[in-house]
Amino acid sequence: IDLTAPETVLRGTHDDPTNQAADTFSFSSPDGSASFECSLDGGGYVACSSPASYPSLGEGTHSFQVRALDLAGNIDPTPASFEWNIDLTPPETLLSETPVDPTNQADATFSFSSPDGSASFECTLDGAAFTACASPASYPSLGEGVHTFQVRALDPAGNVDLTPASYEWSIDLTAPETLLSGTPVDPTNQADATFSFSSPD
């Protein structure tokens, strides 16, 4: 006579949230002769074996439960369970503060955000590798010329904005020259005076 229900052990769960639509669960029981039944998202229990795979799940919250059954017909009354969220949507990235273009300031500051309040960010300047950053991001003592800043949001599920927010601007630290090309005669008996001038810029 066996009146003891078998235990169910769930192994190999994944990150929560995740951007993977396919999921696989591994499980076992200390009762080596036990069989198993699985349930996905509250559906009925069906016979299953480890590992149990579920391909092409949709976005949203999912739940998995598995229970062991022994040869005497005892069923684990406390199935092993796991609840997780699938997020397949990349976050958006918004730029809210940028330098003036063109500017004579060698320092640049950028402010940015995402509608996804849980997002983190990566930035790049002038084609360098993306690195972790936070808003506002400041870049001091930049050189003259054209510069490009990009920032992308990342959500906790691992989705990355595939269209980073981008801004291009020009730093000009060189003062222009001024040329006088037409002036009044000196001395003159004319009460009106006209001056012509230009700049190589």
Short mmCIF file of C-alpha atoms in Angstrom, two decimals:
data_model
loop_
_atom_site.label_atom_id
_atom_site.label_comp_id
_atom_site.label_asym_id
_atom_site.label_seq_id
_atom_site.Cartn_x
_atom_site.Cartn_y
_atom_site.Cartn_z
CA ILE A 1 0.00 0.00 0.00
CA ASP A 2 1.44 3.39 -1.09
CA LEU A 3 -0.45 6.44 0.19
CA THR A 4 2.37 8.97 -0.29
CA ALA A 5 2.11 11.38 -3.21
CA PRO A 6 5.35 11.87 -5.18
CA GLU A 7 7.18 15.19 -5.23
CA THR A 8 7.79 17.15 -8.44
CA VAL A 9 11.01 19.08 -9.03
CA LEU A 10 11.20 21.72 -11.76
CA ARG A 11 14.69 22.36 -13.15
CA GLY A 12 16.12 24.66 -15.80
CA THR A 13 13.74 27.63 -15.77
CA HIS A 14 14.75 30.75 -17.69
CA ASP A 15 14.91 34.52 -17.24
CA ASP A 16 11.75 36.43 -16.47
CA PRO A 17 10.94 38.49 -18.46
CA THR A 18 12.31 37.02 -21.69
CA ASN A 19 12.25 37.82 -25.39
CA GLN A 20 12.26 34.14 -26.35
CA ALA A 21 8.96 32.83 -27.70
CA ALA A 22 9.96 29.15 -27.37
CA ASP A 23 10.26 27.61 -23.91
CA THR A 24 11.51 24.28 -22.60
CA PHE A 25 11.09 22.92 -19.07
CA SER A 26 12.98 20.09 -17.42
CA PHE A 27 11.58 18.29 -14.40
CA SER A 28 11.98 15.13 -12.34
CA SER A 29 10.79 13.36 -9.20
CA PRO A 30 12.62 11.59 -6.36
CA ASP A 31 10.27 8.70 -7.24
CA GLY A 32 12.17 7.30 -10.20
CA SER A 33 9.10 5.38 -11.42
CA ALA A 34 6.86 8.46 -11.56
CA SER A 35 5.22 9.73 -14.71
CA PHE A 36 4.20 13.35 -15.30
CA GLU A 37 1.35 15.60 -16.41
CA CYS A 38 1.81 19.17 -17.60
CA SER A 39 -0.44 22.21 -17.88
CA LEU A 40 0.23 25.45 -19.80
CA ASP A 41 -1.62 28.69 -19.04
CA GLY A 42 -4.30 27.03 -16.95
CA GLY A 43 -5.21 24.41 -19.52
CA GLY A 44 -5.97 20.84 -18.60
CA TYR A 45 -3.22 18.50 -17.48
CA VAL A 46 -1.91 16.21 -20.21
CA ALA A 47 0.70 13.48 -20.09
CA CYS A 48 4.21 14.82 -20.71
CA SER A 49 7.85 13.94 -20.30
CA SER A 50 10.98 15.93 -19.53
CA PRO A 51 12.00 18.09 -21.25
CA ALA A 52 8.64 19.59 -22.31
CA SER A 53 8.88 22.16 -25.12
CA TYR A 54 6.43 24.88 -26.14
CA PRO A 55 7.32 26.67 -29.39
CA SER A 56 5.99 29.99 -30.69
CA LEU A 57 4.28 31.31 -27.58
CA GLY A 58 2.75 34.77 -27.79
CA GLU A 59 3.59 37.91 -25.86
CA GLY A 60 2.23 38.23 -22.35
CA THR A 61 2.22 36.31 -19.07
CA HIS A 62 2.38 32.52 -19.16
CA SER A 63 2.29 29.82 -16.51
CA PHE A 64 3.55 26.25 -16.55
CA GLN A 65 2.69 23.51 -14.07
CA VAL A 66 3.87 19.92 -13.85
CA ARG A 67 2.85 17.18 -11.42
CA ALA A 68 4.22 13.71 -10.76
CA LEU A 69 2.05 10.56 -10.63
CA ASP A 70 3.30 7.33 -9.07
CA LEU A 71 2.44 3.76 -9.99
CA ALA A 72 -0.08 3.53 -7.12
CA GLY A 73 -2.08 6.42 -8.60
CA ASN A 74 -0.98 9.09 -6.13
CA ILE A 75 -0.73 12.60 -7.64
CA ASP A 76 1.44 15.42 -6.34
CA PRO A 77 -1.13 17.85 -4.78
CA THR A 78 1.35 20.78 -5.06
CA PRO A 79 2.52 20.80 -8.69
CA ALA A 80 5.80 22.53 -9.50
CA SER A 81 5.02 25.80 -11.27
CA PHE A 82 6.68 28.70 -13.03
CA GLU A 83 5.18 31.99 -14.23
CA TRP A 84 6.95 34.27 -16.69
CA ASN A 85 6.41 37.10 -19.12
CA ILE A 86 7.28 37.05 -22.83
CA ASP A 87 8.10 40.48 -24.26
CA LEU A 88 8.91 40.58 -27.97
CA THR A 89 8.48 44.35 -28.51
CA PRO A 90 11.65 46.51 -28.62
CA PRO A 91 11.42 49.74 -26.59
CA GLU A 92 11.42 53.16 -28.23
CA THR A 93 14.11 55.78 -27.54
CA LEU A 94 13.36 59.52 -27.32
CA LEU A 95 15.87 62.41 -27.41
CA SER A 96 14.71 65.46 -25.44
CA GLU A 97 17.86 67.62 -25.18
CA THR A 98 20.61 68.13 -27.79
CA PRO A 99 23.31 70.74 -28.54
CA VAL A 100 22.59 73.67 -30.84
CA ASP A 101 23.64 73.02 -34.45
CA PRO A 102 26.06 74.54 -35.33
CA THR A 103 27.62 75.51 -32.01
CA ASN A 104 30.84 77.03 -30.68
CA GLN A 105 30.61 74.94 -27.50
CA ALA A 106 33.04 72.02 -27.22
CA ASP A 107 30.92 70.30 -24.53
CA ALA A 108 27.75 68.41 -25.43
CA THR A 109 24.93 67.10 -23.24
CA PHE A 110 22.07 64.82 -24.28
CA SER A 111 18.91 63.94 -22.38
CA PHE A 112 16.84 60.92 -23.40
CA SER A 113 14.08 58.61 -22.19
CA SER A 114 11.82 55.74 -23.21
CA PRO A 115 8.07 55.16 -22.86
CA ASP A 116 9.16 51.87 -21.25
CA GLY A 117 9.95 53.05 -17.73
CA SER A 118 12.01 49.93 -17.01
CA ALA A 119 14.38 50.46 -19.95
CA SER A 120 18.11 51.03 -19.64
CA PHE A 121 20.25 52.72 -22.29
CA GLU A 122 23.39 52.40 -24.40
CA CYS A 123 25.10 55.35 -26.12
CA THR A 124 27.69 55.85 -28.83
CA LEU A 125 29.54 58.93 -30.05
CA ASP A 126 31.01 59.16 -33.56
CA GLY A 127 30.63 55.49 -34.42
CA ALA A 128 32.25 54.00 -31.31
CA ALA A 129 30.82 50.84 -29.76
CA PHE A 130 27.60 51.19 -27.78
CA THR A 131 28.22 51.34 -24.01
CA ALA A 132 25.91 51.62 -21.02
CA CYS A 133 24.87 55.19 -20.25
CA ALA A 134 22.30 57.21 -18.31
CA SER A 135 20.47 60.46 -19.00
CA PRO A 136 21.83 63.08 -19.14
CA ALA A 137 24.96 61.93 -20.98
CA SER A 138 27.75 64.53 -21.25
CA TYR A 139 30.76 64.67 -23.56
CA PRO A 140 33.38 67.35 -22.71
CA SER A 141 36.11 68.92 -24.82
CA LEU A 142 35.03 67.65 -28.23
CA GLY A 143 36.98 68.74 -31.29
CA GLU A 144 35.87 70.85 -34.22
CA GLY A 145 33.88 69.18 -36.97
CA VAL A 146 30.76 67.08 -37.41
CA HIS A 147 29.76 64.71 -34.60
CA THR A 148 27.08 62.03 -34.32
CA PHE A 149 25.40 60.82 -31.13
CA GLN A 150 23.18 57.74 -30.90
CA VAL A 151 21.29 56.22 -27.99
CA ARG A 152 19.19 53.05 -27.83
CA ALA A 153 16.87 51.66 -25.16
CA LEU A 154 17.04 48.08 -23.84
CA ASP A 155 14.23 46.46 -21.86
CA PRO A 156 14.59 43.86 -19.08
CA ALA A 157 13.57 41.10 -21.52
CA GLY A 158 16.64 41.80 -23.68
CA ASN A 159 14.88 43.62 -26.53
CA VAL A 160 16.94 46.43 -28.09
CA ASP A 161 15.63 49.42 -30.04
CA LEU A 162 16.65 48.62 -33.63
CA THR A 163 16.31 52.30 -34.66
CA PRO A 164 18.39 54.25 -32.11
CA ALA A 165 17.64 57.93 -31.61
CA SER A 166 20.34 59.88 -33.48
CA TYR A 167 21.58 63.48 -33.63
CA GLU A 168 24.26 65.06 -35.83
CA TRP A 169 25.72 68.47 -35.15
CA SER A 170 28.74 70.61 -36.02
CA ILE A 171 31.22 72.21 -33.62
CA ASP A 172 32.91 75.36 -34.97
CA LEU A 173 35.52 76.91 -32.66
CA THR A 174 37.24 79.11 -35.29
CA ALA A 175 36.33 82.81 -35.40
CA PRO A 176 35.65 84.13 -38.93
CA GLU A 177 37.83 86.77 -40.63
CA THR A 178 36.34 90.14 -41.70
CA LEU A 179 37.44 91.97 -44.90
CA LEU A 180 36.72 95.60 -45.87
CA SER A 181 36.62 95.98 -49.64
CA GLY A 182 35.00 99.40 -50.16
CA THR A 183 35.45 102.54 -48.04
CA PRO A 184 34.98 106.32 -48.51
CA VAL A 185 37.90 108.42 -49.80
CA ASP A 186 39.89 110.07 -47.04
CA PRO A 187 39.57 113.00 -46.90
CA THR A 188 36.27 113.52 -48.74
CA ASN A 189 33.71 116.24 -49.33
CA GLN A 190 30.87 113.69 -49.42
CA ALA A 191 28.49 113.64 -46.44
CA ASP A 192 27.36 110.08 -47.27
CA ALA A 193 29.58 107.08 -46.60
CA THR A 194 29.32 103.52 -47.97
CA PHE A 195 31.31 100.48 -46.83
CA SER A 196 31.57 97.09 -48.52
CA PHE A 197 32.76 94.07 -46.52
CA SER A 198 32.85 90.30 -46.65
CA SER A 199 34.27 87.22 -44.95
CA PRO A 200 35.98 84.10 -46.29
CA ASP A 201 33.31 82.22 -44.27
#
